[in-house]
Amino acid sequence: MDTIRNIFLVALGGALGSVARFLLSKSMQESLTSNFPFATFTVNVLGCLLIGILYGLFDRNLLIGRNLSLLLITGFCGGFTTFSTFSNESLSLFRQGEMFHALLYVGSSVPLGLMAVYAGMYVVEKF
């Protein structure tokens, strides 16, 4: 039963985060005219700020409970932007002194992500 509840909490938080990302991006795109992806940039930075605030609150026991953590951090922040999770995991590796793993993670994620997107588009284009 715990697994079903956990899945529900993550799904609910993810849905709310995705809707929040959509609404924020939509409102920004309608009001800004630029080639720079301000909406995605803003969502990513806000997501990083939010996950930092939430982890800080949980670390200081100002927010308590695995359920709330699943709903807000894993679900909402994960649905709002996975960049926040990437940034938090990277910072955690740095803070734990895992410099090699942190640099490997940061240094490989963006280039490999770009190559994977390109490869996916290339495969579809060619077949």
PDB file of N, CA, C and O in Angstrom, residues 22-50:
ATOM      1  N   PHE A  22       3.934  24.701 -17.601  1.00  0.00           N
ATOM      2  CA  PHE A  22       3.200  25.063 -18.806  1.00  0.00           C
ATOM      3  C   PHE A  22       2.615  26.470 -18.698  1.00  0.00           C
ATOM      4  O   PHE A  22       2.761  27.287 -19.612  1.00  0.00           O
ATOM      5  N   LEU A  23       1.964  26.764 -17.582  1.00  0.00           N
ATOM      6  CA  LEU A  23       1.320  28.072 -17.425  1.00  0.00           C
ATOM      7  C   LEU A  23       2.342  29.205 -17.368  1.00  0.00           C
ATOM      8  O   LEU A  23       2.145  30.251 -17.999  1.00  0.00           O
ATOM      9  N   LEU A  24       3.434  29.002 -16.642  1.00  0.00           N
ATOM     10  CA  LEU A  24       4.472  30.023 -16.563  1.00  0.00           C
ATOM     11  C   LEU A  24       5.115  30.238 -17.930  1.00  0.00           C
ATOM     12  O   LEU A  24       5.289  31.373 -18.373  1.00  0.00           O
ATOM     13  N   SER A  25       5.457  29.159 -18.600  1.00  0.00           N
ATOM     14  CA  SER A  25       6.068  29.270 -19.933  1.00  0.00           C
ATOM     15  C   SER A  25       5.136  29.956 -20.917  1.00  0.00           C
ATOM     16  O   SER A  25       5.551  30.829 -21.682  1.00  0.00           O
ATOM     17  N   LYS A  26       3.869  29.574 -20.897  1.00  0.00           N
ATOM     18  CA  LYS A  26       2.882  30.154 -21.814  1.00  0.00           C
ATOM     19  C   LYS A  26       2.737  31.649 -21.574  1.00  0.00           C
ATOM     20  O   LYS A  26       2.740  32.448 -22.514  1.00  0.00           O
ATOM     21  N   SER A  27       2.642  32.048 -20.326  1.00  0.00           N
ATOM     22  CA  SER A  27       2.471  33.476 -20.039  1.00  0.00           C
ATOM     23  C   SER A  27       3.722  34.266 -20.423  1.00  0.00           C
ATOM     24  O   SER A  27       3.614  35.389 -20.917  1.00  0.00           O
ATOM     25  N   MET A  28       4.889  33.692 -20.250  1.00  0.00           N
ATOM     26  CA  MET A  28       6.120  34.394 -20.622  1.00  0.00           C
ATOM     27  C   MET A  28       6.262  34.486 -22.134  1.00  0.00           C
ATOM     28  O   MET A  28       6.669  35.516 -22.664  1.00  0.00           O
ATOM     29  N   GLN A  29       5.945  33.416 -22.837  1.00  0.00           N
ATOM     30  CA  GLN A  29       6.069  33.414 -24.296  1.00  0.00           C
ATOM     31  C   GLN A  29       5.127  34.420 -24.938  1.00  0.00           C
ATOM     32  O   GLN A  29       5.447  35.013 -25.964  1.00  0.00           O
ATOM     33  N   GLU A  30       3.979  34.607 -24.332  1.00  0.00           N
ATOM     34  CA  GLU A  30       3.012  35.556 -24.874  1.00  0.00           C
ATOM     35  C   GLU A  30       3.431  36.998 -24.638  1.00  0.00           C
ATOM     36  O   GLU A  30       3.040  37.887 -25.395  1.00  0.00           O
ATOM     37  N   SER A  31       4.227  37.235 -23.599  1.00  0.00           N
ATOM     38  CA  SER A  31       4.587  38.615 -23.282  1.00  0.00           C
ATOM     39  C   SER A  31       5.990  38.997 -23.742  1.00  0.00           C
ATOM     40  O   SER A  31       6.325  40.177 -23.743  1.00  0.00           O
ATOM     41  N   LEU A  32       6.805  38.037 -24.131  1.00  0.00           N
ATOM     42  CA  LEU A  32       8.175  38.335 -24.556  1.00  0.00           C
ATOM     43  C   LEU A  32       8.385  37.951 -26.019  1.00  0.00           C
ATOM     44  O   LEU A  32       7.867  36.943 -26.475  1.00  0.00           O
ATOM     45  N   THR A  33       9.130  38.769 -26.715  1.00  0.00           N
ATOM     46  CA  THR A  33       9.510  38.422 -28.084  1.00  0.00           C
ATOM     47  C   THR A  33      11.029  38.424 -28.153  1.00  0.00           C
ATOM     48  O   THR A  33      11.668  39.470 -28.159  1.00  0.00           O
ATOM     49  N   SER A  34      11.597  37.234 -28.172  1.00  0.00           N
ATOM     50  CA  SER A  34      13.045  37.094 -28.201  1.00  0.00           C
ATOM     51  C   SER A  34      13.391  35.696 -28.692  1.00  0.00           C
ATOM     52  O   SER A  34      12.607  34.762 -28.528  1.00  0.00           O
ATOM     53  N   ASN A  35      14.557  35.549 -29.281  1.00  0.00           N
ATOM     54  CA  ASN A  35      15.028  34.236 -29.677  1.00  0.00           C
ATOM     55  C   ASN A  35      15.586  33.456 -28.487  1.00  0.00           C
ATOM     56  O   ASN A  35      15.740  32.248 -28.552  1.00  0.00           O
ATOM     57  N   PHE A  36      15.905  34.168 -27.397  1.00  0.00           N
ATOM     58  CA  PHE A  36      16.416  33.508 -26.202  1.00  0.00           C
ATOM     59  C   PHE A  36      15.258  32.801 -25.501  1.00  0.00           C
ATOM     60  O   PHE A  36      14.188  33.388 -25.323  1.00  0.00           O
ATOM     61  N   PRO A  37      15.453  31.548 -25.096  1.00  0.00           N
ATOM     62  CA  PRO A  37      14.361  30.797 -24.446  1.00  0.00           C
ATOM     63  C   PRO A  37      14.169  31.206 -22.981  1.00  0.00           C
ATOM     64  O   PRO A  37      14.457  30.456 -22.060  1.00  0.00           O
ATOM     65  N   PHE A  38      13.671  32.436 -22.790  1.00  0.00           N
ATOM     66  CA  PHE A  38      13.500  32.966 -21.437  1.00  0.00           C
ATOM     67  C   PHE A  38      12.580  32.102 -20.580  1.00  0.00           C
ATOM     68  O   PHE A  38      12.803  31.961 -19.381  1.00  0.00           O
ATOM     69  N   ALA A  39      11.539  31.538 -21.160  1.00  0.00           N
ATOM     70  CA  ALA A  39      10.582  30.745 -20.380  1.00  0.00           C
ATOM     71  C   ALA A  39      11.263  29.527 -19.775  1.00  0.00           C
ATOM     72  O   ALA A  39      11.151  29.271 -18.571  1.00  0.00           O
ATOM     73  N   THR A  40      11.968  28.769 -20.589  1.00  0.00           N
ATOM     74  CA  THR A  40      12.651  27.571 -20.087  1.00  0.00           C
ATOM     75  C   THR A  40      13.749  27.955 -19.105  1.00  0.00           C
ATOM     76  O   THR A  40      13.921  27.321 -18.055  1.00  0.00           O
ATOM     77  N   PHE A  41      14.488  28.995 -19.434  1.00  0.00           N
ATOM     78  CA  PHE A  41      15.548  29.488 -18.552  1.00  0.00           C
ATOM     79  C   PHE A  41      14.970  29.851 -17.187  1.00  0.00           C
ATOM     80  O   PHE A  41      15.498  29.458 -16.139  1.00  0.00           O
ATOM     81  N   THR A  42      13.867  30.583 -17.182  1.00  0.00           N
ATOM     82  CA  THR A  42      13.229  31.006 -15.938  1.00  0.00           C
ATOM     83  C   THR A  42      12.731  29.809 -15.140  1.00  0.00           C
ATOM     84  O   THR A  42      12.937  29.730 -13.926  1.00  0.00           O
ATOM     85  N   VAL A  43      12.078  28.876 -15.811  1.00  0.00           N
ATOM     86  CA  VAL A  43      11.576  27.678 -15.141  1.00  0.00           C
ATOM     87  C   VAL A  43      12.741  26.909 -14.513  1.00  0.00           C
ATOM     88  O   VAL A  43      12.650  26.465 -13.361  1.00  0.00           O
ATOM     89  N   ASN A  44      13.831  26.752 -15.240  1.00  0.00           N
ATOM     90  CA  ASN A  44      14.977  26.009 -14.706  1.00  0.00           C
ATOM     91  C   ASN A  44      15.575  26.688 -13.487  1.00  0.00           C
ATOM     92  O   ASN A  44      15.860  26.039 -12.479  1.00  0.00           O
ATOM     93  N   VAL A  45      15.753  27.992 -13.540  1.00  0.00           N
ATOM     94  CA  VAL A  45      16.335  28.714 -12.404  1.00  0.00           C
ATOM     95  C   VAL A  45      15.363  28.710 -11.217  1.00  0.00           C
ATOM     96  O   VAL A  45      15.777  28.461 -10.072  1.00  0.00           O
ATOM     97  N   LEU A  46      14.090  28.954 -11.458  1.00  0.00           N
ATOM     98  CA  LEU A  46      13.105  28.914 -10.370  1.00  0.00           C
ATOM     99  C   LEU A  46      13.016  27.517  -9.763  1.00  0.00           C
ATOM    100  O   LEU A  46      12.888  27.370  -8.540  1.00  0.00           O
ATOM    101  N   GLY A  47      13.076  26.490 -10.608  1.00  0.00           N
ATOM    102  CA  GLY A  47      13.048  25.117 -10.105  1.00  0.00           C
ATOM    103  C   GLY A  47      14.238  24.829  -9.214  1.00  0.00           C
ATOM    104  O   GLY A  47      14.107  24.164  -8.172  1.00  0.00           O
ATOM    105  N   CYS A  48      15.408  25.331  -9.592  1.00  0.00           N
ATOM    106  CA  CYS A  48      16.609  25.152  -8.768  1.00  0.00           C
ATOM    107  C   CYS A  48      16.464  25.875  -7.432  1.00  0.00           C
ATOM    108  O   CYS A  48      16.806  25.332  -6.378  1.00  0.00           O
ATOM    109  N   LEU A  49      15.952  27.094  -7.463  1.00  0.00           N
ATOM    110  CA  LEU A  49      15.720  27.840  -6.237  1.00  0.00           C
ATOM    111  C   LEU A  49      14.725  27.099  -5.340  1.00  0.00           C
ATOM    112  O   LEU A  49      14.949  26.930  -4.139  1.00  0.00           O
ATOM    113  N   LEU A  50      13.646  26.625  -5.931  1.00  0.00           N
ATOM    114  CA  LEU A  50      12.610  25.931  -5.162  1.00  0.00           C
ATOM    115  C   LEU A  50      13.134  24.648  -4.540  1.00  0.00           C
ATOM    116  O   LEU A  50      12.888  24.379  -3.358  1.00  0.00           O
TER     117      LEU A  50
END
